[in-house]
Short mmCIF file of C-alpha atoms and ligand atoms in Angstrom, two decimals:
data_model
loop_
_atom_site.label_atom_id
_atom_site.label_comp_id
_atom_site.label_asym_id
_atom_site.label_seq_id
_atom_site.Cartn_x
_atom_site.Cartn_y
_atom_site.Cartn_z
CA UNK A 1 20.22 18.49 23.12
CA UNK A 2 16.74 19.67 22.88
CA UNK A 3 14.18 17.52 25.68
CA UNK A 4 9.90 17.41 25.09
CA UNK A 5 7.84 15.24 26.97
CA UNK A 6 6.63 13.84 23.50
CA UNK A 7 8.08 13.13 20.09
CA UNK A 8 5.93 13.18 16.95
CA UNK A 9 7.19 11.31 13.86
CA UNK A 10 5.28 11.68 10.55
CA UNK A 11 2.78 14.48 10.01
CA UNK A 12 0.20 12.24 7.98
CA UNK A 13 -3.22 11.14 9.03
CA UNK A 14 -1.45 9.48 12.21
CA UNK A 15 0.65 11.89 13.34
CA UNK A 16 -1.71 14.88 13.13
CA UNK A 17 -4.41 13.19 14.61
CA UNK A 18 -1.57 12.36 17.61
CA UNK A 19 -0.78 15.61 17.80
CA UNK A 20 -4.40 17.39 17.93
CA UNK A 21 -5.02 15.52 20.78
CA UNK A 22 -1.96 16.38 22.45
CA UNK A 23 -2.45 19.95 21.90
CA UNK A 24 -6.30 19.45 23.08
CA UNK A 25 -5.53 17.87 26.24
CA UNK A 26 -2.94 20.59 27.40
CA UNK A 27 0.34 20.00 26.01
CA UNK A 28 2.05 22.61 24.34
CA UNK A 29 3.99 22.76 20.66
CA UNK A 30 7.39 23.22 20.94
CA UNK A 31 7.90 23.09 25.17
CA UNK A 32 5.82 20.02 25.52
CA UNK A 33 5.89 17.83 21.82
CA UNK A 34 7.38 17.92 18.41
CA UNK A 35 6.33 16.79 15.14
CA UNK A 36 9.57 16.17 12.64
CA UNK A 37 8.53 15.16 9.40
CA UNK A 38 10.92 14.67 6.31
CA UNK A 39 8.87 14.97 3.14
CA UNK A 40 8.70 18.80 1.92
CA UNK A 41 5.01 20.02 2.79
CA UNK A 42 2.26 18.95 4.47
CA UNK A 43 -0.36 16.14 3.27
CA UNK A 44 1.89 13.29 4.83
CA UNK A 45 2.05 10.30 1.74
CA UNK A 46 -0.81 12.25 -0.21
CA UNK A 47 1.15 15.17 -1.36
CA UNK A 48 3.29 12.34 -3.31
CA UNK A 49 0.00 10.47 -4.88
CA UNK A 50 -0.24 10.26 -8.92
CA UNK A 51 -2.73 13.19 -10.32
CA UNK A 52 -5.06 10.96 -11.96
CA UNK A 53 -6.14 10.06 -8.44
CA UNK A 54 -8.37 12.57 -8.13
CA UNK A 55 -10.59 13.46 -4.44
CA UNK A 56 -13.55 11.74 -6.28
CA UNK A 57 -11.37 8.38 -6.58
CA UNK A 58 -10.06 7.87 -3.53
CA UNK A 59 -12.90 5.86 -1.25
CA UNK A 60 -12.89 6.13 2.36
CA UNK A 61 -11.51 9.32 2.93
CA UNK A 62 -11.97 10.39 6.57
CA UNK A 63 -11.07 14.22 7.71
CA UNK A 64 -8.77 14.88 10.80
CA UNK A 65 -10.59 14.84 14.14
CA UNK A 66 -11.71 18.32 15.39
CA UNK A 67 -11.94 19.87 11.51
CA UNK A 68 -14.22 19.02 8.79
CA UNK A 69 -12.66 18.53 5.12
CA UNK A 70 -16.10 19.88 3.38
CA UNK A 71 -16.59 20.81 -0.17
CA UNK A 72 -13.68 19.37 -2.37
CA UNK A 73 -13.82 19.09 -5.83
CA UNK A 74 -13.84 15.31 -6.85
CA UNK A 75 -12.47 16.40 -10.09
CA UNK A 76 -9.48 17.93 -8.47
CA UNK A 77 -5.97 15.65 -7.60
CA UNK A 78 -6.25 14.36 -3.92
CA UNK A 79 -2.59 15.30 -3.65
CA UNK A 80 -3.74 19.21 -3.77
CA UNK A 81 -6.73 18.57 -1.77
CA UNK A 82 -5.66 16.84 0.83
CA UNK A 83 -2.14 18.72 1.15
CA UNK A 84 -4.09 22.11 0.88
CA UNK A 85 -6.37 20.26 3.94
CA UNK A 86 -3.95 19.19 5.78
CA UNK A 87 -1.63 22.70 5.60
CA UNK A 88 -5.17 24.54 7.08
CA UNK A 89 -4.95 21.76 10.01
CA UNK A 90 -2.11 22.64 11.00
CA UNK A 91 -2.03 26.27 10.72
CA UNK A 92 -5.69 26.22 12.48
CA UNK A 93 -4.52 24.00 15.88
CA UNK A 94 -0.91 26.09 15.67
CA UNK A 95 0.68 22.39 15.47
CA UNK A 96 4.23 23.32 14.10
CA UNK A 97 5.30 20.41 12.02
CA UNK A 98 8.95 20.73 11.61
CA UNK A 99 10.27 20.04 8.52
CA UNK A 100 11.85 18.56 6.45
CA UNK A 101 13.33 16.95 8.90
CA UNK A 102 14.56 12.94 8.89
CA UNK A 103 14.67 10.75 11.42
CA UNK A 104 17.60 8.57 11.43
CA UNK A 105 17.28 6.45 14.63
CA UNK A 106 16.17 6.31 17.95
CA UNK A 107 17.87 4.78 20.84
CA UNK A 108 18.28 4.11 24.73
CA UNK A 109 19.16 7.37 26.49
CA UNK A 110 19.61 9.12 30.27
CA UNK A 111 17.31 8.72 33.16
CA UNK A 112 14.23 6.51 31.18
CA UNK A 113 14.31 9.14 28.08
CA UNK A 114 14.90 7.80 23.85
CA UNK A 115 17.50 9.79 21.92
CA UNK A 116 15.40 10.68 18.36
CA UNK A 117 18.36 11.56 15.98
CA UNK A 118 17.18 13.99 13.40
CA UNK A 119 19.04 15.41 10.28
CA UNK A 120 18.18 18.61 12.81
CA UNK A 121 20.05 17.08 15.90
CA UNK A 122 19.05 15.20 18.35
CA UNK A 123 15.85 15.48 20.64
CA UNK A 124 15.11 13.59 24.31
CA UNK A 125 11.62 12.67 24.69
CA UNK A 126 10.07 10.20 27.76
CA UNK A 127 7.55 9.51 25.15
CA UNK A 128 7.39 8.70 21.41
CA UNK A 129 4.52 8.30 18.74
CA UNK A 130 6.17 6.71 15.56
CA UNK A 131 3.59 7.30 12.77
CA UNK A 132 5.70 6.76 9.83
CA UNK A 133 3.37 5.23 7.52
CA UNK A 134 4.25 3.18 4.40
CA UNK A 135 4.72 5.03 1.31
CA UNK A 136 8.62 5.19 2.41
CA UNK A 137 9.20 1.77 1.90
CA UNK A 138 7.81 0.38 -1.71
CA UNK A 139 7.44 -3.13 -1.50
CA UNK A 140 9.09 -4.87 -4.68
CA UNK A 141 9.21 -8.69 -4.98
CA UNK A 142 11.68 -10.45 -6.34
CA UNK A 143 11.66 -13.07 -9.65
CA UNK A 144 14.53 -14.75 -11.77
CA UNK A 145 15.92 -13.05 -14.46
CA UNK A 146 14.56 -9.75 -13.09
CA UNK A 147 17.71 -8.01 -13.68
CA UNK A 148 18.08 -9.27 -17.42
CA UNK A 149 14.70 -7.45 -18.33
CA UNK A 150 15.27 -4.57 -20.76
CA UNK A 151 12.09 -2.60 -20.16
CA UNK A 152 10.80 -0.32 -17.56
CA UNK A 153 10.03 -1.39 -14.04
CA UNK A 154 7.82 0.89 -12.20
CA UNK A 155 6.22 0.82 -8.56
CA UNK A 156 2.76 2.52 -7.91
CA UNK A 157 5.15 4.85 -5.41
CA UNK A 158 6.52 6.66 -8.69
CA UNK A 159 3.18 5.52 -11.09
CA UNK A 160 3.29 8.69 -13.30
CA UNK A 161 0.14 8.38 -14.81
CA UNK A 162 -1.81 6.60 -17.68
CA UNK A 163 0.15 9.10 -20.59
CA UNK A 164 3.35 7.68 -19.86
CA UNK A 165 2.72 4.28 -21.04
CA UNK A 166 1.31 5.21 -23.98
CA UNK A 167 1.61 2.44 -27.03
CA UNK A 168 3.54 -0.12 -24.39
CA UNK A 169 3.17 -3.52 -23.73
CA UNK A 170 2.63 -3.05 -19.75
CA UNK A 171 2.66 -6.08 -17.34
CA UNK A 172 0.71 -5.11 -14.23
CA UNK A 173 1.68 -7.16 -10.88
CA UNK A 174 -0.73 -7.03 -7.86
CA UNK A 175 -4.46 -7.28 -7.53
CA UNK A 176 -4.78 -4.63 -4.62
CA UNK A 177 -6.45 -1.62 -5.02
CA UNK A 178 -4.07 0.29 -6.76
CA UNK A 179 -3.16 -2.56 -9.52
CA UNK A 180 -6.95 -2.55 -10.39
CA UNK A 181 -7.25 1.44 -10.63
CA UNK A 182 -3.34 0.90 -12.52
CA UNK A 183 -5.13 -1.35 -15.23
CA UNK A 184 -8.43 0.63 -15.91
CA UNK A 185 -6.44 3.73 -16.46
CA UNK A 186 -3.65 2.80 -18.86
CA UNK A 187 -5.45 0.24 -20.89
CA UNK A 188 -7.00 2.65 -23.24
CA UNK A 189 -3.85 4.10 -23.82
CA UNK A 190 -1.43 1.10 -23.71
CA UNK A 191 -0.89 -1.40 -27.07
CA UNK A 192 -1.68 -4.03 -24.30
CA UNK A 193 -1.79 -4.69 -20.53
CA UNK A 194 -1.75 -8.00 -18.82
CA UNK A 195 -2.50 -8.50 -15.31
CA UNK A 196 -1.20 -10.55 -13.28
CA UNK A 197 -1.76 -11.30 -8.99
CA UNK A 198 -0.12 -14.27 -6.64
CA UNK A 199 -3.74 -15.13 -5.24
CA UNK A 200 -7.23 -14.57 -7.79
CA UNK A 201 -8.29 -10.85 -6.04
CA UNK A 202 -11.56 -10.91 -3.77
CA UNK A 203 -14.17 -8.87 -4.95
CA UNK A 204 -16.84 -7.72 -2.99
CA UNK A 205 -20.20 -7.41 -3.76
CA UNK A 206 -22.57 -4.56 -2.38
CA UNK A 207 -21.94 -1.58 -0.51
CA UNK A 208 -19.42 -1.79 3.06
CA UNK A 209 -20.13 -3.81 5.12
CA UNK A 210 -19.18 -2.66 8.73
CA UNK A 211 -18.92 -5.96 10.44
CA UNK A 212 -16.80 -7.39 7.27
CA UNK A 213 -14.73 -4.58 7.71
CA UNK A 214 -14.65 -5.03 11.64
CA UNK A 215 -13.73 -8.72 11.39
CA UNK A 216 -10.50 -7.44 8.96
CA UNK A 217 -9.62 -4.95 11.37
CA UNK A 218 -9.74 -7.11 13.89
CA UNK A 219 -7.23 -9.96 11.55
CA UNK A 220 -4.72 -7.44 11.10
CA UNK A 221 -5.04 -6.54 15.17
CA UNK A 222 -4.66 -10.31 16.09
CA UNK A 223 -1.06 -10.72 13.40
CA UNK A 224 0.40 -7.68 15.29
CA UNK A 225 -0.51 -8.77 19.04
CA UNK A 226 1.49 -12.14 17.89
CA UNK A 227 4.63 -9.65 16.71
CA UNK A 228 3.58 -10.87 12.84
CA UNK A 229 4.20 -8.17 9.79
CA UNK A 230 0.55 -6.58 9.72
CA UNK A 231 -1.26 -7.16 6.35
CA UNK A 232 -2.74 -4.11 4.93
CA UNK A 233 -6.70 -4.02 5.83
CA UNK A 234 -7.76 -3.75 2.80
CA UNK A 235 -5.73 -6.98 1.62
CA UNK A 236 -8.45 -8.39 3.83
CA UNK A 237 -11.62 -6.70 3.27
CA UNK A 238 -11.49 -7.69 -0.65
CA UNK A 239 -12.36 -4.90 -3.36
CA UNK A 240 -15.60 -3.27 -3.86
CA UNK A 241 -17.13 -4.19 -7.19
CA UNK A 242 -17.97 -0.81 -8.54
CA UNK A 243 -18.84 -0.06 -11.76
CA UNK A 244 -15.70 0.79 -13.43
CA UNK A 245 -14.22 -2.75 -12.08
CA UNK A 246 -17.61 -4.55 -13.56
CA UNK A 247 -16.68 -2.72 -16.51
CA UNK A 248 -13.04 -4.08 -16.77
CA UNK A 249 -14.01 -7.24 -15.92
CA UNK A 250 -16.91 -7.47 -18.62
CA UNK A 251 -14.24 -5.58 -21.21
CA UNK A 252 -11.45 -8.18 -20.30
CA UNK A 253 -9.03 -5.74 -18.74
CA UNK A 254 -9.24 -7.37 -15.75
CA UNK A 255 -8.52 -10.59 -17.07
CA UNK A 256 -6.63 -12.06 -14.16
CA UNK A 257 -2.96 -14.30 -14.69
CA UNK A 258 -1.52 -16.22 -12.25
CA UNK A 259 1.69 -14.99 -11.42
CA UNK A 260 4.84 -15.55 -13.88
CA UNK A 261 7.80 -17.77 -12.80
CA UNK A 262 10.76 -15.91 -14.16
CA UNK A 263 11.41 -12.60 -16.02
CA UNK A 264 13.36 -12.27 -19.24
CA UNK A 265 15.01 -9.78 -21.15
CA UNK A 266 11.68 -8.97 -23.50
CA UNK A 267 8.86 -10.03 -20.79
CA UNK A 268 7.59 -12.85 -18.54
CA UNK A 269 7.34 -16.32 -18.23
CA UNK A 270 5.19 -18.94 -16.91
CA UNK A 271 6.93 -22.71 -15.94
CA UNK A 272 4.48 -24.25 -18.60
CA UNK A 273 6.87 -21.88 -21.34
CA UNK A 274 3.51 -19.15 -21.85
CA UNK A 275 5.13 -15.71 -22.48
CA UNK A 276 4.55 -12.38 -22.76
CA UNK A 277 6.44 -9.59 -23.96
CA UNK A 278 6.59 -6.53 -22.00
CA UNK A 279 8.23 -3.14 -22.46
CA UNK A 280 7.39 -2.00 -18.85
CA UNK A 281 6.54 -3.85 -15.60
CA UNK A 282 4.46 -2.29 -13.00
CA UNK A 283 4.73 -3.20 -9.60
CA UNK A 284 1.83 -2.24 -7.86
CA UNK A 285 2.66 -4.49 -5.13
CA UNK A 286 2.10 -2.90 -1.70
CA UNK A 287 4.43 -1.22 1.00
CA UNK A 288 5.78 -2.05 4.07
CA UNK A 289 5.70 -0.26 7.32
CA UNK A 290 8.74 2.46 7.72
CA UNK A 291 9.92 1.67 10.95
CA UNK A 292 13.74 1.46 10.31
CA UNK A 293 14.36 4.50 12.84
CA UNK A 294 13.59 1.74 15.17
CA UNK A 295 16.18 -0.50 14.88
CA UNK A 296 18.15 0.43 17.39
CA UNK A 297 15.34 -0.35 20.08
CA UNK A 298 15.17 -3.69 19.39
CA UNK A 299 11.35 -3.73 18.98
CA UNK A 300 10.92 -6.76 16.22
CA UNK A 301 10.10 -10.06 16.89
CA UNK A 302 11.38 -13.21 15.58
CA UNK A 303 7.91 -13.13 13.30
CA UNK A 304 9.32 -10.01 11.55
CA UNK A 305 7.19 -7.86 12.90
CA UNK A 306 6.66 -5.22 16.17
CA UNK A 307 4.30 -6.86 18.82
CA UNK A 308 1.50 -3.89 19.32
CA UNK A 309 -1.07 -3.71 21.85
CA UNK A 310 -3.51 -0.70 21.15
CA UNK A 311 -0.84 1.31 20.28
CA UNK A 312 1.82 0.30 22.23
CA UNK A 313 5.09 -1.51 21.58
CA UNK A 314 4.50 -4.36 24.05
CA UNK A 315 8.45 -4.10 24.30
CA UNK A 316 8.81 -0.47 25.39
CA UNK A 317 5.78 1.30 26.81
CA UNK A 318 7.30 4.60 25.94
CA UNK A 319 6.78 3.91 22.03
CA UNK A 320 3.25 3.99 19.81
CA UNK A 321 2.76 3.22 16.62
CA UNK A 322 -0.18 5.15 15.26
CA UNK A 323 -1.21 4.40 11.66
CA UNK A 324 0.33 1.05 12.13
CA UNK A 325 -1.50 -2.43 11.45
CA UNK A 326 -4.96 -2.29 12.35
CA UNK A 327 -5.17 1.38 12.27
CA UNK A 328 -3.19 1.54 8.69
CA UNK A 329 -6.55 3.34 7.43
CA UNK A 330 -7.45 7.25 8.02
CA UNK A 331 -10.26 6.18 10.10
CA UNK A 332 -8.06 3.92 12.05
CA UNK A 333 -5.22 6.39 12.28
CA UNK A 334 -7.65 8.96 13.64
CA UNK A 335 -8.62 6.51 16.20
CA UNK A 336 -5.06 5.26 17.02
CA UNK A 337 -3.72 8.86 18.30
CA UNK A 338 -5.93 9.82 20.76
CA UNK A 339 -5.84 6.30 21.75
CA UNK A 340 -2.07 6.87 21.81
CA UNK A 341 -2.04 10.28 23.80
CA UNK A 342 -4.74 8.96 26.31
CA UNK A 343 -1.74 6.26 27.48
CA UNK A 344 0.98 8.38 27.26
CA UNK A 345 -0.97 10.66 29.57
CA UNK A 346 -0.99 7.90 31.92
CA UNK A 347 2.72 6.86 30.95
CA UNK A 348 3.55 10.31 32.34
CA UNK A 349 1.19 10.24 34.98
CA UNK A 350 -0.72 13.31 33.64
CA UNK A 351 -4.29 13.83 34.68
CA UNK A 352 -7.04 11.29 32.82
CA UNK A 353 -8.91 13.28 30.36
CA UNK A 354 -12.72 11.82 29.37
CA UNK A 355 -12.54 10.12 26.26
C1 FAD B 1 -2.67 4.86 -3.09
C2 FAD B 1 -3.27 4.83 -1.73
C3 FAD B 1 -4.60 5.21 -1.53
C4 FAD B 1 -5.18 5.15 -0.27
N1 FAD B 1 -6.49 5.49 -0.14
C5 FAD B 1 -7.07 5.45 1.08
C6 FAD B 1 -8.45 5.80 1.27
O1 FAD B 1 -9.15 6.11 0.33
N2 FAD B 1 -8.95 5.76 2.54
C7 FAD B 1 -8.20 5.42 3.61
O2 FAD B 1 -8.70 5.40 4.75
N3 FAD B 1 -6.91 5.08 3.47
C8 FAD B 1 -6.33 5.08 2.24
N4 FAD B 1 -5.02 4.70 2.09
C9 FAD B 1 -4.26 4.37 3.26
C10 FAD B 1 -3.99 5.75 3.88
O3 FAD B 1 -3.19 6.51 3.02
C11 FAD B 1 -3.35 5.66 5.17
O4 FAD B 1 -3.95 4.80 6.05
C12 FAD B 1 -3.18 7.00 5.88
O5 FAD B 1 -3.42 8.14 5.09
C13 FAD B 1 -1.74 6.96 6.22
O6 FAD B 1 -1.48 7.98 7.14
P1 FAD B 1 -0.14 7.89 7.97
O7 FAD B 1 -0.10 9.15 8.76
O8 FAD B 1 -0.06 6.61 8.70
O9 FAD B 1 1.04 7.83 6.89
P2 FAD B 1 1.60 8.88 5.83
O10 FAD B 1 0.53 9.69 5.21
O11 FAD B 1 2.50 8.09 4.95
O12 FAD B 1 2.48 9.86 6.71
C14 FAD B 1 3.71 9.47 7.25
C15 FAD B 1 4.58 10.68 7.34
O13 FAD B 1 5.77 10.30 8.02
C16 FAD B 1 6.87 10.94 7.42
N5 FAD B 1 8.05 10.11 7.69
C17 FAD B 1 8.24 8.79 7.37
N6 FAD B 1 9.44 8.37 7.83
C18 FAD B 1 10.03 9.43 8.45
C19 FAD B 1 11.27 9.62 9.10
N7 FAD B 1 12.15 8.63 9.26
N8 FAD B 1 11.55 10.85 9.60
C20 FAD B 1 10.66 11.88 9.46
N9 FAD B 1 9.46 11.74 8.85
C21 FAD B 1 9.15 10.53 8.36
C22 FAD B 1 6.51 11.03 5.95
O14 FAD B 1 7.18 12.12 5.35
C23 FAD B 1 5.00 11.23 5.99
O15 FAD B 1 4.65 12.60 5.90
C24 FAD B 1 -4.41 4.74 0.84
C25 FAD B 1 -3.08 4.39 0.67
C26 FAD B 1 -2.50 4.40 -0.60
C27 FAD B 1 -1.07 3.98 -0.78
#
């Protein structure tokens, strides 16, 4: 059994930003920390993003601390950009991301330290930064007769693009960010969409608003100091109207249903007997946090969720979840690990660095 001071899981946003500022503040790859990730090559969740979503689509992009991402194309996929980024991270602060490697659990082990069991072995660690993201673990809901339907069903995690739904009837479920973007694409090449969300969305007028999006943070931060499943932020801050959502709205893309009651073989159905017939449902209906590897620690609540404070799993001091809740956001993930390192300094009773 291999022993660090410091386990890194996930090599997204989260993770890399944990592990720059380990590096920084004197802890060394390989004798000191680890980051095991399990996807193939670096970009964390982007490298598996749809190529329509090009750089120039995706809003809110912030770069890794210490390292500038300067001069993409907007026209190119974010998926190459940000993977081709993120690979130049790496390589520049000599960070080492193992992989693919797949953590399977981690548990109690000798003298204070948590077992991480990898599809590589097993490593002991006195400290652990879990940054696992979402993208792992698609969030479908579930409707009668969903299992009778004879189409397609389709989450954004495997969206292949507007081509593939060419001359189908396509039912879009969610009114998040990605069901909106979902819609405006394949309508002009689907025989017809219909979209429908649980709640009407929340648009937002006018550029971001800072203290709008500080009052959301702080929402989410409040659910996961009570142990609650976080909401994502951006569930909260509402959608920007931009112009290609005026557009869709004026056009009558986004011509919002309430949600359906049941499915059936050909489509959906509302109580009052309204139907549509669909040959593909899209689910584009969020994700949950990937925390699974955690079981064994015991960490949820009764509210279904981890209780968090900062970073830190109020129930074992030795864990952080970076990219988690609040800081589910590449600004807030940035923020989260050196937030994270700064305490498990202290956990290890390493010297304070300045902030
Ligand atoms: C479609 C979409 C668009 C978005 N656009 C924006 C945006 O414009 N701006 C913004 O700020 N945020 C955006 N977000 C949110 C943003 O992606 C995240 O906040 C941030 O990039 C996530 O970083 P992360 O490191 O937490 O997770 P990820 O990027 O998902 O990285 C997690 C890593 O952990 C690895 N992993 C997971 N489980 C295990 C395991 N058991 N063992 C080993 N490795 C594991 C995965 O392989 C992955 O590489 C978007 C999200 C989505 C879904």
């Amino acid at each position: 059994m291999r022993e660090v001071e410091v386990v890194v899981i996930g090599a997204g946003q989260a993770g890399l930003s944990g592990a720059y500022h380990l590096r920084r503040t004197g802890f060394e790859p390989d004798r000191d920390f680890v980051v095991l990730d399990h996807s193939p090559g670096p970009g964390g969740a982007w490298q598996f993003r749809w190529p329509s979503l090009t750089y120039g689509k995706v809003h809110g992009m912030h770069s890794l601390p210490g390292m500038e991402l300067t001069d993409a194309d907007p026209a190119r996929a974010s998926s190459e950009v940000i993977s081709e980024y993120f690979d130049r991270y790496e390589r520049t602060f000599d960070l080492r991301v193992r992989r693919p490697v797949d953590v399977g659990a981690v548990r109690e082990g000798p003298d204070g330290r948590l077992l991480v069991e990898t599809s590589d072995g097993t490593w002991a660690t006195r400290a652990l930064i879990s940054a696992t993201g979402t993208w792992d673990r698609p969030f479908w809901p579930r409707y009668p007769g969903q299992e009778t339907f004879r189409g397609r069903q389709v989450h954004t995690a495997r969206y292949p693009g507007p081509e593939a739904f060419a001359g189908q009837r396509v039912v879009v479920v969610g009114g998040g960010a990605s069901g909106t973007q979902h819609l405006l694409e394949i309508a002009p090449y689907a025989a017809a969409t219909t979209w429908v969300t649980r709640r009407p969305p929340a648009f937002r007028e006018g550029p971001f608003d800072e203290e709008a999006g500080r009052a959301a943070v702080a929402l989410v931060e409040e659910r996961v100091r009570q142990g609650l499943p976080p909401r994502s932020v951006v569930s909260v801050t509402g959608l920007p109207l931009n112009d290609a959502i005026r557009k869709g709205l004026a056009d009558g893309v986004l011509d919002r249903k309430p949600m359906f009651d049941r499915i059936t073989p050909d489509g959906v159905e509302w109580a009052d007997g309204r139907r549509v017939a669909a040959d593909v449902i899209l689910w584009a209906t969020g994700f949950r946090p990937a925390v699974d590897h955690l079981a064994p620690l015991r960490l949820r609540e009764p509210g279904g969720g981890i209780r968090v404070e900062d970073t830190r799993a109020v129930a074992d001091p030795r864990v952080h979840l970076v990219g988690y809740g609040p800081s589910a956001s590449t600004i807030g993930a940035n923020r989260a690990g050196r937030a994270a390192v700064r305490d498990i300094r202290r956990l290890l009773a390493r010297e304070p660095v300045a902030a």
